[in-house]
Amino acid sequence: MPLWLEVLVRVVGVVAAFLVLPLVVGQTEHKVMAHMQGRLGPMYAGAYHGWAQLIADGIKFVQKEDVTPAAADRTVFRLAPIVALVPYLLVLLVIPLGPGDLVGQNLDVGLFFVLAVLGVGVVAVLMSAWASANKYSLLGGLRGAAQLLGYELPMVLAAASVAMAAGTLSLTGIVEAWRPWWLLWQLPALVVFFVAGLAEIRRPPFDMPIADSELVFGYLTEYTGLRFAFFLLAEYVGIVVIAALTTVLFLGGWKGPFDDQLGWLWTLVKIFAVAFVVIWFRVAYPRLREDQLQRLCWLVLVPVSLGQLVLTAAVRVAL
C-alpha cells in the first residue's frame, strides 16, 4: 500500500471513530438514564425504544438561534468549542485499538503525548469563560481551571505508575507488557486515574464548573445552537478517550480470548463497559461541593497515587 494511501486510511479511521463512538455513547447515556431514573421522554422519539432520540437532539440544536453576546470577544468565543474538541481528536490518533497496525500513529512516547495534549482542555474552558463577558461564566471557568489543574497531578502519577510497571511510555508497549495480575497490583492507580479522568472531563459528580443551581450553566451559559452542541460532543468524546485510556493502561487493551483475531473487539467491549460506569456515576452520585472536590484530590487521590508509585518502584527493583 502506498504511504499516502496508508496515511489517508488511518486518518479517515480516526475521524470516523471521533464522530461515531461519542454518538453511540450519547445514545447509550439517554437509554441508561431513562431506565435508571424512570424517564419516559427518551423512549418516545422514533417510536421503538426511542431510537431517534439523538437525531431529535441534533435537529433541535441546529434549529436553535446562534447568539453571540454583544460584549463578548467574538473571535475567542467562537473558537472555544473547536479548541475543546481538537485535543481529543489528537489523543485518538495514538490510542491503539488492537495489535499490530490498528492505531492511527504508534508513538514511543504515546503516554507522554496523551497527557500533554489532555492538559490543553483547560484552555477551552478559560476561553469560553472569559470571552462570554458573563460573571457566571467567569466563575465557572475559574472553578474549571482549579479543578483541571488539581486533578491533573493524580492522573499523571497514576499513569506514571503503570508506565513504570511496563517499562515503556508507548501505549502499545504497555498493553503488550500487561498481565492479568496487574488488576490487583495496579488497582489503586486504576481507581485514581478513572476518578481523576472524570474530573478532567467535568462529568458528574465533578461538574462544579457548570453547576446549574449556582452558576446557571457556568462557562457554557452564553452558548447556544451548534456551538453548545460542540461542547456536548467534546464531553462525549472525553468519555470515549478516558474509557479508552483506562482500557489500554489498566485493563489489558485488546487482550482477551482469541485476542489475535478479535483484539479490536475486546478493546471496544472494555471501552463501552467503562463508559457505562461513567454514565452510572452521573445517575448515582450527587454533585460534590467545591471543598469536597478539592479535598478528594489533595488529601486522597494524590497520597494514594504517590503510594502506588512507590510500591511500583519497589516491585520493579525487587524483580
mmCIF file of C-alpha atoms in Angstrom:
data_model
loop_
_atom_site.group_PDB
_atom_site.id
_atom_site.type_symbol
_atom_site.label_atom_id
_atom_site.label_comp_id
_atom_site.label_asym_id
_atom_site.label_seq_id
_atom_site.Cartn_x
_atom_site.Cartn_y
_atom_site.Cartn_z
ATOM 1 C CA MET A 1 0.000 0.000 0.000
ATOM 2 C CA PRO A 2 1.419 3.430 -0.923
ATOM 3 C CA LEU A 3 2.378 5.611 2.025
ATOM 4 C CA TRP A 4 -0.111 8.363 1.157
ATOM 5 C CA LEU A 5 -2.959 5.844 0.978
ATOM 6 C CA GLU A 6 -1.998 4.281 4.309
ATOM 7 C CA VAL A 7 -1.923 7.698 5.966
ATOM 8 C CA LEU A 8 -5.302 8.557 4.427
ATOM 9 C CA VAL A 9 -6.867 5.305 5.675
ATOM 10 C CA ARG A 10 -5.557 5.860 9.196
ATOM 11 C CA VAL A 11 -6.774 9.472 9.324
ATOM 12 C CA VAL A 12 -10.206 8.537 7.985
ATOM 13 C CA GLY A 13 -10.456 5.720 10.531
ATOM 14 C CA VAL A 14 -9.585 8.012 13.439
ATOM 15 C CA VAL A 15 -12.014 10.717 12.258
ATOM 16 C CA ALA A 16 -14.758 8.096 11.875
ATOM 17 C CA ALA A 17 -14.133 6.894 15.438
ATOM 18 C CA PHE A 18 -14.110 10.530 16.587
ATOM 19 C CA LEU A 19 -17.549 11.106 15.051
ATOM 20 C CA VAL A 20 -19.278 7.753 15.636
ATOM 21 C CA LEU A 21 -18.174 6.478 19.074
ATOM 22 C CA PRO A 22 -19.246 9.616 21.015
ATOM 23 C CA LEU A 23 -22.697 9.451 19.375
ATOM 24 C CA VAL A 24 -23.039 5.813 20.420
ATOM 25 C CA VAL A 25 -22.054 6.759 23.976
ATOM 26 C CA GLY A 26 -24.547 9.648 23.901
ATOM 27 C CA GLN A 27 -27.365 7.385 22.756
ATOM 28 C CA THR A 28 -26.403 4.848 25.417
ATOM 29 C CA GLU A 29 -26.497 7.556 28.084
ATOM 30 C CA HIS A 30 -30.036 8.531 27.046
ATOM 31 C CA LYS A 31 -31.200 4.931 27.404
ATOM 32 C CA VAL A 32 -29.299 4.092 30.591
ATOM 33 C CA MET A 33 -30.507 7.239 32.355
ATOM 34 C CA ALA A 34 -34.047 6.644 31.109
ATOM 35 C CA HIS A 35 -34.094 3.182 32.678
ATOM 36 C CA MET A 36 -32.293 4.134 35.903
ATOM 37 C CA GLN A 37 -34.358 7.255 36.583
ATOM 38 C CA GLY A 38 -37.667 6.201 35.020
ATOM 39 C CA ARG A 39 -37.544 8.918 32.348
ATOM 40 C CA LEU A 40 -40.252 8.486 29.720
ATOM 41 C CA GLY A 41 -39.174 11.173 27.225
ATOM 42 C CA PRO A 42 -36.116 9.425 25.729
ATOM 43 C CA MET A 43 -38.267 6.360 24.968
ATOM 44 C CA TYR A 44 -40.671 8.106 22.550
ATOM 45 C CA ALA A 45 -38.643 9.662 19.717
ATOM 46 C CA GLY A 46 -38.819 7.305 16.749
ATOM 47 C CA ALA A 47 -41.408 5.095 18.464
ATOM 48 C CA TYR A 48 -39.459 1.858 19.050
ATOM 49 C CA HIS A 49 -37.498 2.325 22.299
ATOM 50 C CA GLY A 50 -36.763 5.945 21.357
ATOM 51 C CA TRP A 51 -34.137 5.013 18.779
ATOM 52 C CA ALA A 52 -34.278 8.504 17.191
ATOM 53 C CA GLN A 53 -33.667 10.492 20.394
ATOM 54 C CA LEU A 54 -30.154 11.506 19.390
ATOM 55 C CA ILE A 55 -31.372 12.582 15.929
ATOM 56 C CA ALA A 56 -34.085 14.669 17.575
ATOM 57 C CA ASP A 57 -31.475 16.338 19.782
ATOM 58 C CA GLY A 58 -29.337 17.132 16.738
ATOM 59 C CA ILE A 59 -32.256 18.704 14.892
ATOM 60 C CA LYS A 60 -33.093 20.720 17.996
ATOM 61 C CA PHE A 61 -29.581 22.182 18.210
ATOM 62 C CA VAL A 62 -29.494 23.011 14.502
ATOM 63 C CA GLN A 63 -32.790 24.903 14.765
ATOM 64 C CA LYS A 64 -31.725 26.993 17.747
ATOM 65 C CA GLU A 65 -30.598 30.554 17.142
ATOM 66 C CA ASP A 66 -26.845 31.125 17.248
ATOM 67 C CA VAL A 67 -26.404 34.024 19.677
ATOM 68 C CA THR A 68 -23.159 35.830 20.500
ATOM 69 C CA PRO A 69 -23.327 38.306 23.414
ATOM 70 C CA ALA A 70 -22.760 41.921 22.372
ATOM 71 C CA ALA A 71 -19.923 42.395 24.905
ATOM 72 C CA ALA A 72 -18.212 39.090 24.078
ATOM 73 C CA ASP A 73 -14.848 38.711 22.391
ATOM 74 C CA ARG A 74 -16.354 37.200 19.244
ATOM 75 C CA THR A 75 -13.228 35.506 17.904
ATOM 76 C CA VAL A 76 -12.308 33.765 21.158
ATOM 77 C CA PHE A 77 -15.963 32.988 21.900
ATOM 78 C CA ARG A 78 -16.384 31.185 18.572
ATOM 79 C CA LEU A 79 -13.050 29.357 18.721
ATOM 80 C CA ALA A 80 -13.552 27.892 22.210
ATOM 81 C CA PRO A 81 -15.792 24.931 21.132
ATOM 82 C CA ILE A 82 -13.241 23.939 18.487
ATOM 83 C CA VAL A 83 -10.367 24.126 20.975
ATOM 84 C CA ALA A 84 -12.401 21.870 23.276
ATOM 85 C CA LEU A 85 -12.667 19.207 20.545
ATOM 86 C CA VAL A 86 -9.200 19.214 18.956
ATOM 87 C CA PRO A 87 -7.209 17.716 21.893
ATOM 88 C CA TYR A 88 -9.450 14.635 21.978
ATOM 89 C CA LEU A 89 -9.052 14.121 18.228
ATOM 90 C CA LEU A 90 -5.269 14.215 18.624
ATOM 91 C CA VAL A 91 -5.388 11.756 21.526
ATOM 92 C CA LEU A 92 -7.456 9.272 19.500
ATOM 93 C CA LEU A 93 -4.658 9.245 16.923
ATOM 94 C CA VAL A 94 -2.301 7.418 19.304
ATOM 95 C CA ILE A 95 -4.663 5.085 21.207
ATOM 96 C CA PRO A 96 -4.244 1.513 19.877
ATOM 97 C CA LEU A 97 -7.427 -0.366 19.024
ATOM 98 C CA GLY A 98 -5.712 -3.719 18.541
ATOM 99 C CA PRO A 99 -2.344 -5.397 17.975
ATOM 100 C CA GLY A 100 -0.143 -4.563 15.035
ATOM 101 C CA ASP A 101 -1.133 -1.577 12.931
ATOM 102 C CA LEU A 102 -4.567 -0.933 14.475
ATOM 103 C CA VAL A 103 -3.547 2.521 15.674
ATOM 104 C CA GLY A 104 -3.536 5.899 13.965
ATOM 105 C CA GLN A 105 0.071 6.654 14.867
ATOM 106 C CA ASN A 106 2.158 4.485 17.171
ATOM 107 C CA LEU A 107 4.420 6.783 19.222
ATOM 108 C CA ASP A 108 7.223 5.612 21.501
ATOM 109 C CA VAL A 109 6.213 8.379 23.907
ATOM 110 C CA GLY A 110 2.463 7.947 23.357
ATOM 111 C CA LEU A 111 1.550 8.259 27.046
ATOM 112 C CA PHE A 112 3.553 11.482 27.401
ATOM 113 C CA PHE A 113 1.841 12.868 24.296
ATOM 114 C CA VAL A 114 -1.632 11.950 25.575
ATOM 115 C CA LEU A 115 -1.150 13.538 28.998
ATOM 116 C CA ALA A 116 0.338 16.694 27.468
ATOM 117 C CA VAL A 117 -2.491 17.137 24.955
ATOM 118 C CA LEU A 118 -5.251 16.449 27.501
ATOM 119 C CA GLY A 119 -3.903 19.345 29.552
ATOM 120 C CA VAL A 120 -4.919 21.721 26.753
ATOM 121 C CA GLY A 121 -8.575 21.216 27.746
ATOM 122 C CA VAL A 122 -8.289 23.918 30.397
ATOM 123 C CA VAL A 123 -7.586 26.471 27.655
ATOM 124 C CA ALA A 124 -11.021 25.920 26.072
ATOM 125 C CA VAL A 125 -12.710 26.358 29.468
ATOM 126 C CA LEU A 126 -10.896 29.622 30.144
ATOM 127 C CA MET A 127 -11.512 30.885 26.595
ATOM 128 C CA SER A 128 -15.263 30.313 26.825
ATOM 129 C CA ALA A 129 -15.442 31.740 30.355
ATOM 130 C CA TRP A 130 -13.536 34.942 29.675
ATOM 131 C CA ALA A 131 -14.887 35.619 26.174
ATOM 132 C CA SER A 132 -18.549 35.284 27.245
ATOM 133 C CA ALA A 133 -18.438 38.568 29.227
ATOM 134 C CA ASN A 134 -20.649 36.930 31.839
ATOM 135 C CA LYS A 135 -19.871 36.734 35.562
ATOM 136 C CA TYR A 136 -21.447 33.296 35.927
ATOM 137 C CA SER A 137 -19.328 32.055 33.032
ATOM 138 C CA LEU A 138 -16.178 33.556 34.547
ATOM 139 C CA LEU A 139 -16.819 31.939 37.922
ATOM 140 C CA GLY A 140 -17.454 28.603 36.232
ATOM 141 C CA GLY A 141 -14.267 28.962 34.206
ATOM 142 C CA LEU A 142 -12.192 29.670 37.322
ATOM 143 C CA ARG A 143 -13.694 26.658 39.041
ATOM 144 C CA GLY A 144 -12.955 24.569 35.970
ATOM 145 C CA ALA A 145 -9.334 25.750 35.817
ATOM 146 C CA ALA A 146 -8.758 24.966 39.506
ATOM 147 C CA GLN A 147 -10.349 21.544 39.067
ATOM 148 C CA LEU A 148 -8.434 20.617 35.921
ATOM 149 C CA LEU A 149 -5.080 21.793 37.247
ATOM 150 C CA GLY A 150 -5.623 19.968 40.546
ATOM 151 C CA TYR A 151 -6.727 16.611 39.169
ATOM 152 C CA GLU A 152 -4.004 16.637 36.515
ATOM 153 C CA LEU A 153 -1.443 15.656 39.176
ATOM 154 C CA PRO A 154 -3.014 12.393 40.450
ATOM 155 C CA MET A 155 -3.902 11.459 36.879
ATOM 156 C CA VAL A 156 -0.270 11.815 35.754
ATOM 157 C CA LEU A 157 1.043 9.973 38.818
ATOM 158 C CA ALA A 158 -1.360 7.059 38.259
ATOM 159 C CA ALA A 159 -0.375 6.836 34.591
ATOM 160 C CA ALA A 160 3.317 7.016 35.553
ATOM 161 C CA SER A 161 2.818 4.017 37.830
ATOM 162 C CA VAL A 162 1.611 1.730 35.061
ATOM 163 C CA ALA A 163 4.256 3.110 32.665
ATOM 164 C CA MET A 164 6.939 2.276 35.233
ATOM 165 C CA ALA A 165 5.497 -1.209 35.627
ATOM 166 C CA ALA A 166 5.585 -1.768 31.863
ATOM 167 C CA GLY A 167 8.958 -0.082 31.395
ATOM 168 C CA THR A 168 7.771 1.993 28.437
ATOM 169 C CA LEU A 169 5.822 5.130 27.526
ATOM 170 C CA SER A 170 4.384 3.506 24.398
ATOM 171 C CA LEU A 171 0.675 2.749 24.751
ATOM 172 C CA THR A 172 1.079 -0.335 22.560
ATOM 173 C CA GLY A 173 4.060 -1.429 24.660
ATOM 174 C CA ILE A 174 2.064 -1.019 27.889
ATOM 175 C CA VAL A 175 -0.690 -3.300 26.567
ATOM 176 C CA GLU A 176 1.866 -5.884 25.438
ATOM 177 C CA ALA A 177 3.552 -5.832 28.872
ATOM 178 C CA TRP A 178 0.237 -6.021 30.756
ATOM 179 C CA ARG A 179 -0.540 -9.150 32.783
ATOM 180 C CA PRO A 180 -3.849 -10.130 34.459
ATOM 181 C CA TRP A 181 -2.358 -9.878 37.959
ATOM 182 C CA TRP A 182 -1.845 -6.164 37.334
ATOM 183 C CA LEU A 183 -5.582 -5.797 38.004
ATOM 184 C CA LEU A 184 -4.724 -6.214 41.700
ATOM 185 C CA TRP A 185 -1.257 -4.686 41.725
ATOM 186 C CA GLN A 186 -2.296 -1.526 39.878
ATOM 187 C CA LEU A 187 -5.851 -1.324 41.249
ATOM 188 C CA PRO A 188 -5.235 1.856 43.325
ATOM 189 C CA ALA A 189 -3.740 3.547 40.261
ATOM 190 C CA LEU A 190 -6.733 2.423 38.183
ATOM 191 C CA VAL A 191 -9.195 3.973 40.647
ATOM 192 C CA VAL A 192 -7.190 7.209 40.887
ATOM 193 C CA PHE A 193 -6.831 7.510 37.109
ATOM 194 C CA PHE A 194 -10.532 6.856 36.492
ATOM 195 C CA VAL A 195 -11.747 9.326 39.137
ATOM 196 C CA ALA A 196 -9.258 11.990 38.001
ATOM 197 C CA GLY A 197 -10.357 11.369 34.407
ATOM 198 C CA LEU A 198 -13.975 12.043 35.363
ATOM 199 C CA ALA A 199 -12.903 15.308 36.945
ATOM 200 C CA GLU A 200 -10.843 16.218 33.864
ATOM 201 C CA ILE A 201 -13.886 15.939 31.583
ATOM 202 C CA ARG A 202 -16.098 17.610 34.215
ATOM 203 C CA ARG A 203 -18.611 14.788 34.400
ATOM 204 C CA PRO A 204 -20.944 14.407 37.399
ATOM 205 C CA PRO A 205 -20.261 14.272 40.287
ATOM 206 C CA PHE A 206 -17.371 16.568 39.284
ATOM 207 C CA ASP A 207 -19.439 19.145 37.368
ATOM 208 C CA MET A 208 -18.972 22.137 39.687
ATOM 209 C CA PRO A 209 -17.827 24.383 36.770
ATOM 210 C CA ILE A 210 -21.325 24.132 35.245
ATOM 211 C CA ALA A 211 -23.343 23.861 38.456
ATOM 212 C CA ASP A 212 -26.791 24.903 37.202
ATOM 213 C CA SER A 213 -28.160 25.522 40.703
ATOM 214 C CA GLU A 214 -25.481 28.168 41.342
ATOM 215 C CA LEU A 215 -23.975 29.379 38.052
ATOM 216 C CA VAL A 216 -26.855 28.998 35.557
ATOM 217 C CA PHE A 217 -24.635 26.744 33.401
ATOM 218 C CA GLY A 218 -21.164 28.032 34.210
ATOM 219 C CA TYR A 219 -18.803 28.669 31.312
ATOM 220 C CA LEU A 220 -21.446 27.330 28.886
ATOM 221 C CA THR A 221 -24.136 29.823 29.913
ATOM 222 C CA GLU A 222 -23.915 32.035 26.821
ATOM 223 C CA TYR A 223 -23.572 29.239 24.253
ATOM 224 C CA THR A 224 -26.486 28.216 22.045
ATOM 225 C CA GLY A 225 -27.168 26.111 18.968
ATOM 226 C CA LEU A 226 -24.353 24.214 17.313
ATOM 227 C CA ARG A 227 -21.615 25.761 19.453
ATOM 228 C CA PHE A 228 -23.299 24.396 22.562
ATOM 229 C CA ALA A 229 -23.674 21.056 20.751
ATOM 230 C CA PHE A 230 -19.915 21.041 20.060
ATOM 231 C CA PHE A 231 -19.235 21.371 23.776
ATOM 232 C CA LEU A 232 -21.581 18.436 24.430
ATOM 233 C CA LEU A 233 -19.815 16.451 21.714
ATOM 234 C CA ALA A 234 -16.485 17.252 23.401
ATOM 235 C CA GLU A 235 -17.888 15.843 26.647
ATOM 236 C CA TYR A 236 -18.885 12.565 24.980
ATOM 237 C CA VAL A 237 -15.571 12.330 23.134
ATOM 238 C CA GLY A 238 -13.934 12.882 26.517
ATOM 239 C CA ILE A 239 -15.834 9.887 27.884
ATOM 240 C CA VAL A 240 -14.563 7.754 24.988
ATOM 241 C CA VAL A 241 -10.978 8.966 25.498
ATOM 242 C CA ILE A 242 -10.940 8.391 29.272
ATOM 243 C CA ALA A 243 -12.577 4.970 28.826
ATOM 244 C CA ALA A 244 -10.067 4.065 26.092
ATOM 245 C CA LEU A 245 -7.070 5.182 28.165
ATOM 246 C CA THR A 246 -8.354 3.267 31.203
ATOM 247 C CA THR A 247 -8.736 0.205 28.989
ATOM 248 C CA VAL A 248 -5.284 0.484 27.420
ATOM 249 C CA LEU A 249 -3.387 1.344 30.607
ATOM 250 C CA PHE A 250 -5.086 -0.831 33.219
ATOM 251 C CA LEU A 251 -7.442 -3.401 31.625
ATOM 252 C CA GLY A 252 -5.163 -5.016 29.086
ATOM 253 C CA GLY A 253 -6.442 -3.256 25.965
ATOM 254 C CA TRP A 254 -7.092 -5.841 23.264
ATOM 255 C CA LYS A 255 -6.067 -8.832 25.400
ATOM 256 C CA GLY A 256 -8.747 -11.486 25.824
ATOM 257 C CA PRO A 257 -9.793 -14.851 24.390
ATOM 258 C CA PHE A 258 -8.639 -15.105 20.755
ATOM 259 C CA ASP A 259 -7.075 -11.649 21.035
ATOM 260 C CA ASP A 260 -5.063 -12.100 17.851
ATOM 261 C CA GLN A 261 -8.262 -12.335 15.799
ATOM 262 C CA LEU A 262 -10.724 -10.325 17.916
ATOM 263 C CA GLY A 263 -8.426 -7.932 19.754
ATOM 264 C CA TRP A 264 -10.140 -4.803 18.423
ATOM 265 C CA LEU A 265 -13.494 -6.182 19.589
ATOM 266 C CA TRP A 266 -12.214 -6.740 23.139
ATOM 267 C CA THR A 267 -10.932 -3.178 23.201
ATOM 268 C CA LEU A 268 -14.329 -1.799 22.174
ATOM 269 C CA VAL A 269 -16.174 -4.009 24.684
ATOM 270 C CA LYS A 270 -13.960 -2.773 27.513
ATOM 271 C CA ILE A 271 -14.294 0.863 26.380
ATOM 272 C CA PHE A 272 -18.082 0.703 26.420
ATOM 273 C CA ALA A 273 -18.052 -1.118 29.772
ATOM 274 C CA VAL A 274 -16.011 1.721 31.300
ATOM 275 C CA ALA A 275 -18.245 4.290 29.568
ATOM 276 C CA PHE A 276 -21.263 2.613 31.183
ATOM 277 C CA VAL A 277 -19.643 3.120 34.599
ATOM 278 C CA VAL A 278 -19.139 6.822 33.751
ATOM 279 C CA ILE A 279 -22.861 7.110 32.934
ATOM 280 C CA TRP A 280 -23.803 5.193 36.077
ATOM 281 C CA PHE A 281 -21.753 7.644 38.199
ATOM 282 C CA ARG A 282 -23.790 10.520 36.764
ATOM 283 C CA VAL A 283 -27.047 8.886 37.795
ATOM 284 C CA ALA A 284 -25.962 7.509 41.161
ATOM 285 C CA TYR A 285 -23.940 10.263 42.853
ATOM 286 C CA PRO A 286 -24.803 13.896 43.714
ATOM 287 C CA ARG A 287 -22.544 16.786 42.743
ATOM 288 C CA LEU A 288 -19.589 17.374 45.061
ATOM 289 C CA ARG A 289 -19.181 20.736 46.744
ATOM 290 C CA GLU A 290 -16.067 22.683 45.798
ATOM 291 C CA ASP A 291 -14.368 21.991 49.131
ATOM 292 C CA GLN A 292 -15.197 18.275 48.889
ATOM 293 C CA LEU A 293 -13.880 18.172 45.334
ATOM 294 C CA GLN A 294 -10.522 19.731 46.261
ATOM 295 C CA ARG A 295 -10.211 17.681 49.461
ATOM 296 C CA LEU A 296 -10.717 14.460 47.489
ATOM 297 C CA CYS A 297 -7.966 15.487 45.090
ATOM 298 C CA TRP A 298 -5.266 16.665 47.501
ATOM 299 C CA LEU A 299 -5.955 14.563 50.596
ATOM 300 C CA VAL A 300 -6.982 11.268 48.988
ATOM 301 C CA LEU A 301 -6.029 10.841 45.327
ATOM 302 C CA VAL A 302 -2.575 12.454 45.445
ATOM 303 C CA PRO A 303 -1.357 10.447 48.503
ATOM 304 C CA VAL A 304 -2.782 7.208 47.077
ATOM 305 C CA SER A 305 -1.150 7.775 43.687
ATOM 306 C CA LEU A 306 2.189 8.616 45.332
ATOM 307 C CA GLY A 307 1.964 5.461 47.453
ATOM 308 C CA GLN A 308 1.182 3.398 44.364
ATOM 309 C CA LEU A 309 4.165 4.933 42.559
ATOM 310 C CA VAL A 310 6.476 3.965 45.453
ATOM 311 C CA LEU A 311 5.019 0.435 45.514
ATOM 312 C CA THR A 312 5.524 0.050 41.751
ATOM 313 C CA ALA A 313 9.124 1.236 42.023
ATOM 314 C CA ALA A 314 9.790 -1.214 44.868
ATOM 315 C CA VAL A 315 8.323 -4.140 42.928
ATOM 316 C CA ARG A 316 10.281 -3.225 39.802
ATOM 317 C CA VAL A 317 13.538 -3.089 41.809
ATOM 318 C CA ALA A 318 12.748 -6.395 43.529
ATOM 319 C CA LEU A 319 12.019 -8.126 40.220
#
